[in-house]
Short mmCIF file of C-alpha atoms in Angstrom, two decimals:
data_model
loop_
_atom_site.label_atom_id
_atom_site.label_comp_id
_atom_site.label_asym_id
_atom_site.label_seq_id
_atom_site.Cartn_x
_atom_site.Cartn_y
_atom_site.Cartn_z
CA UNK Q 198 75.10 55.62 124.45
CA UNK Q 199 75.95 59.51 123.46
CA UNK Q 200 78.90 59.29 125.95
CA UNK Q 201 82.26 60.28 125.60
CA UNK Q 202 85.20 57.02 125.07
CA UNK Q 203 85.96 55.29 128.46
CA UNK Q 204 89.07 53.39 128.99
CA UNK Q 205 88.46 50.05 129.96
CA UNK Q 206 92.34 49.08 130.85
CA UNK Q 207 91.98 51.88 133.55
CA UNK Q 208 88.48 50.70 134.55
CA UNK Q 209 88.25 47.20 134.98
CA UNK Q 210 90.18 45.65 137.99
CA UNK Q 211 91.26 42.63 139.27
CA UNK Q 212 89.16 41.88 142.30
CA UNK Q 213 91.97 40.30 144.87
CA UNK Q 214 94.08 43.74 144.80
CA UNK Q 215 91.85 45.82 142.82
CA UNK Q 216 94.81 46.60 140.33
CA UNK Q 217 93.93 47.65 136.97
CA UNK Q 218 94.18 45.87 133.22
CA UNK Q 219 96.14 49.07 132.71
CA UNK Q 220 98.50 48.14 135.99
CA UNK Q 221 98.98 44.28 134.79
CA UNK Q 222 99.64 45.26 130.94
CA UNK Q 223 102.87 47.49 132.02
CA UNK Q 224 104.47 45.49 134.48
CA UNK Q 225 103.97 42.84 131.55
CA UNK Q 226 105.89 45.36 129.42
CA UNK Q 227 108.03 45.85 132.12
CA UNK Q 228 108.86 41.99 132.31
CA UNK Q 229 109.42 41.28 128.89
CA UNK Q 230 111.74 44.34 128.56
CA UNK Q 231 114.14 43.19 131.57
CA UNK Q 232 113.75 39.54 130.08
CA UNK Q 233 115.31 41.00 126.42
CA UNK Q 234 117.75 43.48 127.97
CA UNK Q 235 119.47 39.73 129.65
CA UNK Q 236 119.16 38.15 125.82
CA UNK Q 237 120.26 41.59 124.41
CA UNK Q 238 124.09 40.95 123.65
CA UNK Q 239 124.60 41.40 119.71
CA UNK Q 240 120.88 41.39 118.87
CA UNK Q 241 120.10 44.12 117.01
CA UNK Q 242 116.67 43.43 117.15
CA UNK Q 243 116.18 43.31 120.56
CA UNK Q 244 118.11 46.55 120.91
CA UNK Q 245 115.28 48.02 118.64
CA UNK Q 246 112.78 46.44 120.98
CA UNK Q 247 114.69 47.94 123.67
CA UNK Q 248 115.30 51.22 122.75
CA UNK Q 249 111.07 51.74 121.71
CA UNK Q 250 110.32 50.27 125.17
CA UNK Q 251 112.14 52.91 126.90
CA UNK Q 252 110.84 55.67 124.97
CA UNK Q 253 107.86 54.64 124.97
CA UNK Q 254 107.53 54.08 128.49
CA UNK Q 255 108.35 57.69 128.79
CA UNK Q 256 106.02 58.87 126.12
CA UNK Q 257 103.29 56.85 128.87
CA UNK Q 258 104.52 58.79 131.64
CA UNK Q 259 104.03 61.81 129.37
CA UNK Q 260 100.77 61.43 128.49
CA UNK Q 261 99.78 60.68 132.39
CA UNK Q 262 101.05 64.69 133.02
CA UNK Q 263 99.37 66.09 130.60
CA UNK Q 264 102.71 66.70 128.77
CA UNK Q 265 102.60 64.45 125.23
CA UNK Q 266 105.79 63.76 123.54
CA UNK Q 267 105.76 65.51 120.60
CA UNK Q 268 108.11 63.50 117.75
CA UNK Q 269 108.46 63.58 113.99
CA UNK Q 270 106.68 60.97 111.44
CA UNK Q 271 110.56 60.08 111.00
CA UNK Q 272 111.90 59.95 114.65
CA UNK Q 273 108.63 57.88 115.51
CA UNK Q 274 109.52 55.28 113.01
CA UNK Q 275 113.23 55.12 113.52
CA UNK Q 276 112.04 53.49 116.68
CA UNK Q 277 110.94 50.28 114.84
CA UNK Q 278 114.57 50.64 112.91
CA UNK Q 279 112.93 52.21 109.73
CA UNK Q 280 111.96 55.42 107.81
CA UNK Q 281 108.93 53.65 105.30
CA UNK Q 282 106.07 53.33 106.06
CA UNK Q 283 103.94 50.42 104.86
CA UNK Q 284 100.47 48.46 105.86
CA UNK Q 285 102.24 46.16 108.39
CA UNK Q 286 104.87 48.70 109.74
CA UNK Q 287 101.46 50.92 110.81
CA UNK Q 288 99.84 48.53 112.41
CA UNK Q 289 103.15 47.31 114.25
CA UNK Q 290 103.13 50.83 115.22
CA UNK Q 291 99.63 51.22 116.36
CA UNK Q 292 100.21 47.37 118.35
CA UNK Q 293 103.27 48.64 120.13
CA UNK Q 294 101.82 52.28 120.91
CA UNK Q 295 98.13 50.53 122.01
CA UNK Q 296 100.13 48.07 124.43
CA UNK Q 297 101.06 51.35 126.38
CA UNK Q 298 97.62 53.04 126.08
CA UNK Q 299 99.10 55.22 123.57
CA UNK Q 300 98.12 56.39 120.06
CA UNK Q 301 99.63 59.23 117.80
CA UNK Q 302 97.64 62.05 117.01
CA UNK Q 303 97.05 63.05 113.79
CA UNK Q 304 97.66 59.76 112.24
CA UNK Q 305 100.98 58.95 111.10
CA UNK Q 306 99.77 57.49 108.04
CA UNK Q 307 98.63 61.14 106.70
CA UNK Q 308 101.21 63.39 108.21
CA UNK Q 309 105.08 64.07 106.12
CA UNK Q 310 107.75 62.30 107.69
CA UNK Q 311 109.02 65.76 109.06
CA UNK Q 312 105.54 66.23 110.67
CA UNK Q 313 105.14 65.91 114.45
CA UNK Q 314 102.76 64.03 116.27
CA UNK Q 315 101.90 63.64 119.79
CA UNK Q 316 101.84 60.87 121.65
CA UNK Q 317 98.87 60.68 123.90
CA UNK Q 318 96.43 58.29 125.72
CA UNK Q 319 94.18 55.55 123.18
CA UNK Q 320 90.94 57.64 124.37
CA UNK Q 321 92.49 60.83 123.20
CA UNK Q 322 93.28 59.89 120.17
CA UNK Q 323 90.97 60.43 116.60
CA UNK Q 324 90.30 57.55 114.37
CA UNK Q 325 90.79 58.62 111.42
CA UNK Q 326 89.53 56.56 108.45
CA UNK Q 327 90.40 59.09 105.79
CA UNK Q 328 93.13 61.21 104.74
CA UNK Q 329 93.84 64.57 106.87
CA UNK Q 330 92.93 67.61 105.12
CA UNK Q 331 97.04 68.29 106.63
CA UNK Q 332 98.07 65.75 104.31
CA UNK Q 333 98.57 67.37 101.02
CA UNK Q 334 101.76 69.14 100.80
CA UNK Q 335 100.15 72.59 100.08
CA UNK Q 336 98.59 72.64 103.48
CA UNK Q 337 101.91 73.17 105.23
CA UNK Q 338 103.59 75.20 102.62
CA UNK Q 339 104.10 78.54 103.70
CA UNK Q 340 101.13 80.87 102.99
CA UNK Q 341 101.46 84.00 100.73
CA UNK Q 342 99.26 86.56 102.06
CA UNK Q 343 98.27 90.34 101.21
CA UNK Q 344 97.69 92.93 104.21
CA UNK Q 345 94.02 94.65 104.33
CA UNK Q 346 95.73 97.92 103.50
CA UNK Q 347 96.98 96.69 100.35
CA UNK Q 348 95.59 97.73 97.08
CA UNK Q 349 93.07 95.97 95.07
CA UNK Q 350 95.19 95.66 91.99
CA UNK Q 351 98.18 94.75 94.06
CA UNK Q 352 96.67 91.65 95.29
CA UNK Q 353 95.13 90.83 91.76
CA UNK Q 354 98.57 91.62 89.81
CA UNK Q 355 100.28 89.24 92.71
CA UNK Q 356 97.86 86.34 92.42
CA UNK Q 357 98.27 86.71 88.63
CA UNK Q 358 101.86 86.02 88.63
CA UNK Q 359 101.79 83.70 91.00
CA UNK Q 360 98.78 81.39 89.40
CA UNK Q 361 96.99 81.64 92.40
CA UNK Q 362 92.94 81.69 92.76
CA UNK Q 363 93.03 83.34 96.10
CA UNK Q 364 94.87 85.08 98.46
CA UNK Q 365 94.15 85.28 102.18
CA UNK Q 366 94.04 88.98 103.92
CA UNK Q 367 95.72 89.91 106.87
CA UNK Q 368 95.42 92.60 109.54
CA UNK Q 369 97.82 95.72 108.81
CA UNK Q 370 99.06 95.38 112.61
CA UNK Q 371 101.94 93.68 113.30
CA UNK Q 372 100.92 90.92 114.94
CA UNK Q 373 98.62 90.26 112.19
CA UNK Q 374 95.37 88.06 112.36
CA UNK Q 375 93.68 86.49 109.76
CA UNK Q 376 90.78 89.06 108.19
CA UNK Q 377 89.29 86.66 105.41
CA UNK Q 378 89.81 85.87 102.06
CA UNK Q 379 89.66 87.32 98.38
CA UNK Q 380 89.05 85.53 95.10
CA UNK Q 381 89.54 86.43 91.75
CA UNK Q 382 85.59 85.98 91.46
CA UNK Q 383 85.90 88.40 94.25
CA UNK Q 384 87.79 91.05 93.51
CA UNK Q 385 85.82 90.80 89.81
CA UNK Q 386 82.67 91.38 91.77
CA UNK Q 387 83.84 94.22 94.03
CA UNK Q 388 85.50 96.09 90.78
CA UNK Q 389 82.01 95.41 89.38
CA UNK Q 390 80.03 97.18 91.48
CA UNK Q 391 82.46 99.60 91.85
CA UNK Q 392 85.28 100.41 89.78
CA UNK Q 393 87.28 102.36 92.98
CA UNK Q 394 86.59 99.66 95.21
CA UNK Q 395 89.29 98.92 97.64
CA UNK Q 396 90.65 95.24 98.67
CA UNK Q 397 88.36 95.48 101.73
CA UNK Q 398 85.27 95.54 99.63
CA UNK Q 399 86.81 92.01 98.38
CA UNK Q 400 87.19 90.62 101.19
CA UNK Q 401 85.46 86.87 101.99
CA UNK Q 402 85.01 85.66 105.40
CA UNK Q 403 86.76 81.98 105.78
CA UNK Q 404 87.48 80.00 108.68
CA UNK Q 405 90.63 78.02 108.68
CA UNK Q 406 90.03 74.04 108.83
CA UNK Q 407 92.24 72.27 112.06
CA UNK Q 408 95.23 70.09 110.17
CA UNK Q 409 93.93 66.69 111.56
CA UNK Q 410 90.46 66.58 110.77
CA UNK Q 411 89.46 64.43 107.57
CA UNK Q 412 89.58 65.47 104.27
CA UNK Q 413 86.52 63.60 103.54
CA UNK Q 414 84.51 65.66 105.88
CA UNK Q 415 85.72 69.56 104.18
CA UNK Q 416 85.37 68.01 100.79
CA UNK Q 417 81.75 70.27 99.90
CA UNK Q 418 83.51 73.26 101.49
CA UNK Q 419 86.43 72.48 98.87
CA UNK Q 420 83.61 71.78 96.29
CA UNK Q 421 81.77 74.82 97.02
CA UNK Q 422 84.66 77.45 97.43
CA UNK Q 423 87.70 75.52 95.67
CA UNK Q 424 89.68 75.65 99.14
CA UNK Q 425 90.04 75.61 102.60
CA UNK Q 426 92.41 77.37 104.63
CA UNK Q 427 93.57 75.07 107.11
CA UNK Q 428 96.02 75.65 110.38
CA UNK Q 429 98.77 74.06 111.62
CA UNK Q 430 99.23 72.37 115.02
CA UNK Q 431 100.54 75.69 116.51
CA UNK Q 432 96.41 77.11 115.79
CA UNK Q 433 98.11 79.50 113.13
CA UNK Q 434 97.70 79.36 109.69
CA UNK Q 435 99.97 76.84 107.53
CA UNK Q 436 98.48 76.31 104.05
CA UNK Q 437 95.58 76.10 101.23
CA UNK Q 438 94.11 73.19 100.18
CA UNK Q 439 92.49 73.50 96.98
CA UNK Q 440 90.21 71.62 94.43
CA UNK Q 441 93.55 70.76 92.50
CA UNK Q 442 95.56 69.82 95.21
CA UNK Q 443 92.61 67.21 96.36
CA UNK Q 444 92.93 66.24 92.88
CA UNK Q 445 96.48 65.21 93.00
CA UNK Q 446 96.38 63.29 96.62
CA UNK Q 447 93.80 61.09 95.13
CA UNK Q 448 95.22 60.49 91.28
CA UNK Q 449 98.51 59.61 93.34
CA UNK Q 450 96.65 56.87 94.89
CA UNK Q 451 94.65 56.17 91.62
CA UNK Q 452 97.16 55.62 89.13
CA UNK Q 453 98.52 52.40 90.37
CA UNK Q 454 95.60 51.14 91.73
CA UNK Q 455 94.47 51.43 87.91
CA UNK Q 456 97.21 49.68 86.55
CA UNK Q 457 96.97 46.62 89.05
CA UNK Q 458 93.33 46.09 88.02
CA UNK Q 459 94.54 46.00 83.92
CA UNK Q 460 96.99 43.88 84.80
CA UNK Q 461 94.75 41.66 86.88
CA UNK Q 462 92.39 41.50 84.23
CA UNK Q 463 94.75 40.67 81.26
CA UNK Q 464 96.24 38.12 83.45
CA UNK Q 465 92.70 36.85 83.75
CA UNK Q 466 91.91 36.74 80.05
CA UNK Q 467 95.30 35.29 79.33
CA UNK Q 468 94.75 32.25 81.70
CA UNK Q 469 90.97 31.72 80.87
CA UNK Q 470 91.28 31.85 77.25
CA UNK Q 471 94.27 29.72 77.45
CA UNK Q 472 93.75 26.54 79.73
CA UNK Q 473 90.52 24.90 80.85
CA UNK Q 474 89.83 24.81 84.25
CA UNK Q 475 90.09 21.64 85.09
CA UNK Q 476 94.06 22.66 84.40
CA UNK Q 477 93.32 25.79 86.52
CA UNK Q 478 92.10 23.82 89.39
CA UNK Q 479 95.19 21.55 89.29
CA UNK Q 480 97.26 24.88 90.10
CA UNK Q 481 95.43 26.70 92.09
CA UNK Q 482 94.92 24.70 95.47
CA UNK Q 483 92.94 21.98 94.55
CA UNK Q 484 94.11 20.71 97.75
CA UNK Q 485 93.12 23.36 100.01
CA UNK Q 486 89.32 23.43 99.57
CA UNK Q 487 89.16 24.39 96.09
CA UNK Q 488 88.43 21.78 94.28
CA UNK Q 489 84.96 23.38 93.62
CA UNK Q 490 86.41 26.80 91.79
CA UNK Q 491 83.98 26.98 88.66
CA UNK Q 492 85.34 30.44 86.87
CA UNK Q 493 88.35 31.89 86.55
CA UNK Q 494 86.66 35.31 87.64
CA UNK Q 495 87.35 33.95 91.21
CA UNK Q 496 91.55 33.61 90.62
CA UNK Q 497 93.71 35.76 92.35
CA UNK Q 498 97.42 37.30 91.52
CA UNK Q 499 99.01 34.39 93.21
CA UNK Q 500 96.49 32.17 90.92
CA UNK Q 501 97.88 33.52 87.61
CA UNK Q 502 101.69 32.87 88.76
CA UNK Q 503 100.59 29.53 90.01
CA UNK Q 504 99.55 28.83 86.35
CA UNK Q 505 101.84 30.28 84.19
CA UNK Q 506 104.84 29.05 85.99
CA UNK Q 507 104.26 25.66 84.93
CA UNK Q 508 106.93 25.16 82.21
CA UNK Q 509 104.20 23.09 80.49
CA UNK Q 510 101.64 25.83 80.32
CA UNK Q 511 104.28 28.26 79.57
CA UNK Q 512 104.94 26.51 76.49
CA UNK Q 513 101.14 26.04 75.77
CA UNK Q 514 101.46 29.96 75.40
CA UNK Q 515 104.14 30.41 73.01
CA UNK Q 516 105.26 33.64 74.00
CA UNK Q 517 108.70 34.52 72.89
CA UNK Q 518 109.97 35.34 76.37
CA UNK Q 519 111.96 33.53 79.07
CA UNK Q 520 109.42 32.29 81.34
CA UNK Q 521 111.49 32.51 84.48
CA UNK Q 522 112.12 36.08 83.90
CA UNK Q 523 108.40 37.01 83.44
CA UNK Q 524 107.71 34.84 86.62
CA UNK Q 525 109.93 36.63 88.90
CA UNK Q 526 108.60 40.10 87.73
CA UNK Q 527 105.01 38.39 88.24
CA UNK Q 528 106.25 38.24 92.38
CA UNK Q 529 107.50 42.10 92.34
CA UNK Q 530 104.21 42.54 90.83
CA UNK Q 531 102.30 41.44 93.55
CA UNK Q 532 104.08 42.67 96.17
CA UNK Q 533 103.20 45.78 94.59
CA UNK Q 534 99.78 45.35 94.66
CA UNK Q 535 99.46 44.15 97.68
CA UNK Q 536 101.40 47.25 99.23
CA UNK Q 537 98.94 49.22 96.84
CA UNK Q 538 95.68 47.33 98.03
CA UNK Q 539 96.60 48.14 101.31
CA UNK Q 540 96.60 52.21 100.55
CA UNK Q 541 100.17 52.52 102.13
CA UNK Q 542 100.61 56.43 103.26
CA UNK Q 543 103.76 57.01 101.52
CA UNK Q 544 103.86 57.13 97.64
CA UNK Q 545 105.15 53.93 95.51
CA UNK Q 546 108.31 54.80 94.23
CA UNK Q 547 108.13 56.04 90.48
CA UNK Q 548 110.13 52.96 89.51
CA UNK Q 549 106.96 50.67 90.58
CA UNK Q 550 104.73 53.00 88.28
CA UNK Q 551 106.73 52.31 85.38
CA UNK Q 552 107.07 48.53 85.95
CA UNK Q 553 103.43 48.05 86.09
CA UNK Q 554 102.91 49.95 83.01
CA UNK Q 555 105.35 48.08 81.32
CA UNK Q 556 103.99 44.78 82.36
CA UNK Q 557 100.47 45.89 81.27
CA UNK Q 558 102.35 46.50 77.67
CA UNK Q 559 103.64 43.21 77.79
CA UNK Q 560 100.87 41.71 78.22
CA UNK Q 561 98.97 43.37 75.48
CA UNK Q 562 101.70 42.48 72.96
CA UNK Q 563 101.81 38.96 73.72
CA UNK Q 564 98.50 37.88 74.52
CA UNK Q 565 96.78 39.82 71.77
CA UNK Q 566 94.25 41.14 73.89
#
């Protein structure tokens, strides 16, 4: 309707004592919390229920005075009694935080785990269904600069030995402000047209990016210019974002969602070339409404496993290589693709990369595909 988000737990009421959803959820809270502290003895979990109850009962009370918590990525989780984050932990997070009319702004699942973010009412809150341009490291690595009253050639030698495509200029006064932006096509252009130029003749105008909006959405700017100043939470400026750095964030994500699909698809070809699918359907859940599965294009990770742990099909194979073995990396497998499926924000550890390449190997050498 064009308007701005309303919060229906504060609007609706209950019509005998005109108390709100809002009202009825927290003494719920409120409830359950004295019911656990009287089960609490020796419970660790309940101590971790507990203990994010409390705080974030005071994060609510917060957010009603204008006043948000402000906590780190890490102190945040250590409330749920961890310091990974992973598809189920975030939506735990966002459950728990929602039950209080609470959300965490930017998104925990783009900012470092030394990052803060504020606690503040659902309505407040932004959505975000992309990265934050504040994700990539460089964007809060500190920011080398050059003062207007700098020379040409001193900002030129300094981006030279430094490998960097830009430098951003700042006022000569001490409490400097942020004057623009030069380039090496830049500075090439302003010693073009005049071979005395100074750095102000350089100079580009660029507006710094805030840290929590998408990435998605300053992608032509990046495109266009090859960066994007962008500032912190404080409004000042805390990085550069460039073409390369956009480049990284995404191959991270690429790489093993790559090496899942090879795998998937030599797991495929192994099992379809192998065993007809009338021996398929006898392992894959022909008693769960799929006795009509025509093509082994429709099998999933947990199909293959299903399969190939038979010690009957496993010797139909004739691969040289203890079955149980290969079965039990299978799992670790698919826990990894499932954690990978689910874009988790914090990188796979490189241990995960190498055992997917090395099952995709393994499968190549065996299976003579």
């Amino acid at each position: 309707m064009g308007t701005s988000p309303l919060d229906g737990w504060s609007l609706w009421r209950r019509a005998k004592d005109g108390r709100s959803l809002d009202d009825l959820r927290r003494a719920l809270l409120e409830k359950d919390a004295d019911r656990s502290a009287a089960q609490e003895e020796g419970d660790g979990h309940l101590s971790l229920n507990l203990r994010h109850h409390g705080k974030l009962g005071e994060a609510r009370v917060r957010a009603d005075q204008h006043a948000p918590m402000k906590l780190t990525v890490r102190e945040l989780l250590a409330l749920w009694g961890t310091d990974r984050r992973s598809y189920d932990l975030i939506q735990l997070v966002h459950s728990d935080l929602a039950n209080y009319g609470l959300v965490a702004k930017p998104s925990i699942r783009d900012q470092g785990m030394e990052d803060r973010v504020k606690l503040v009412h659902t309505v407040e809150g932004h959505d975000q269904m992309s990265p934050a341009v504040g994700a990539p490291p460089s964007a809060r690595t500190k920011v080398v600069t050059v003062r207007e009253n700098s020379s040409l050639h001193g900002a030129l030698t300094a981006m030279l030995l430094r490998d960097y495509s830009q430098l951003p200029v700042m006022s000569a006064k001490k409490n400097s402000v942020l004057r623009g932006v030069v380039t090496l096509k830049s500075l090439a252009r302003a010693l073009n047209q005049n071979p005395g130029a100074g750095l102000r003749d350089a100079v580009e105008p660029c507006d710094p990016v805030e840290f929590h909006k998408e990435l998605i959405d300053v992608l032509p700017e990046i495109r266009e210019k090859g960066y994007v100043l962008v500032n912190g939470e404080d409004g000042r400026l805390s990085g550069i974002v460039t073409a390369s750095d956009v480049v990284q964030r995404y191959s991270e994500a690429a790489t093993p969602f790559l090496l899942v699909g090879v795998i998937d698809t030599l797991l495929r070809r192994v099992v379809a070339e192998n065993f007809s699918m009338e021996v398929i359907r006898k392992f894959c859940g022909a008693d769960e409404g799929r006795e009509g599965l025509e093509s082994a294009n429709n099998l999933t990770m947990g199909d293959y496993k299903a399969v190939l742990q038979s010690p009957e099909n496993w010797e139909h194979l004739g691969w040289a290589l203890d079955r149980s073995l290969f079965i039990q990396q299978l799992g670790t497998i698919i826990r990894i693709r499932d954690t990978v499926m689910h874009f988790n924000p914090d990188p796979l550890p490189q241990d995960c990369i190498t055992q997917l390449k090395s099952m995709v190997e393994v499968l190549r050498s065996y299976s003579d595909i």
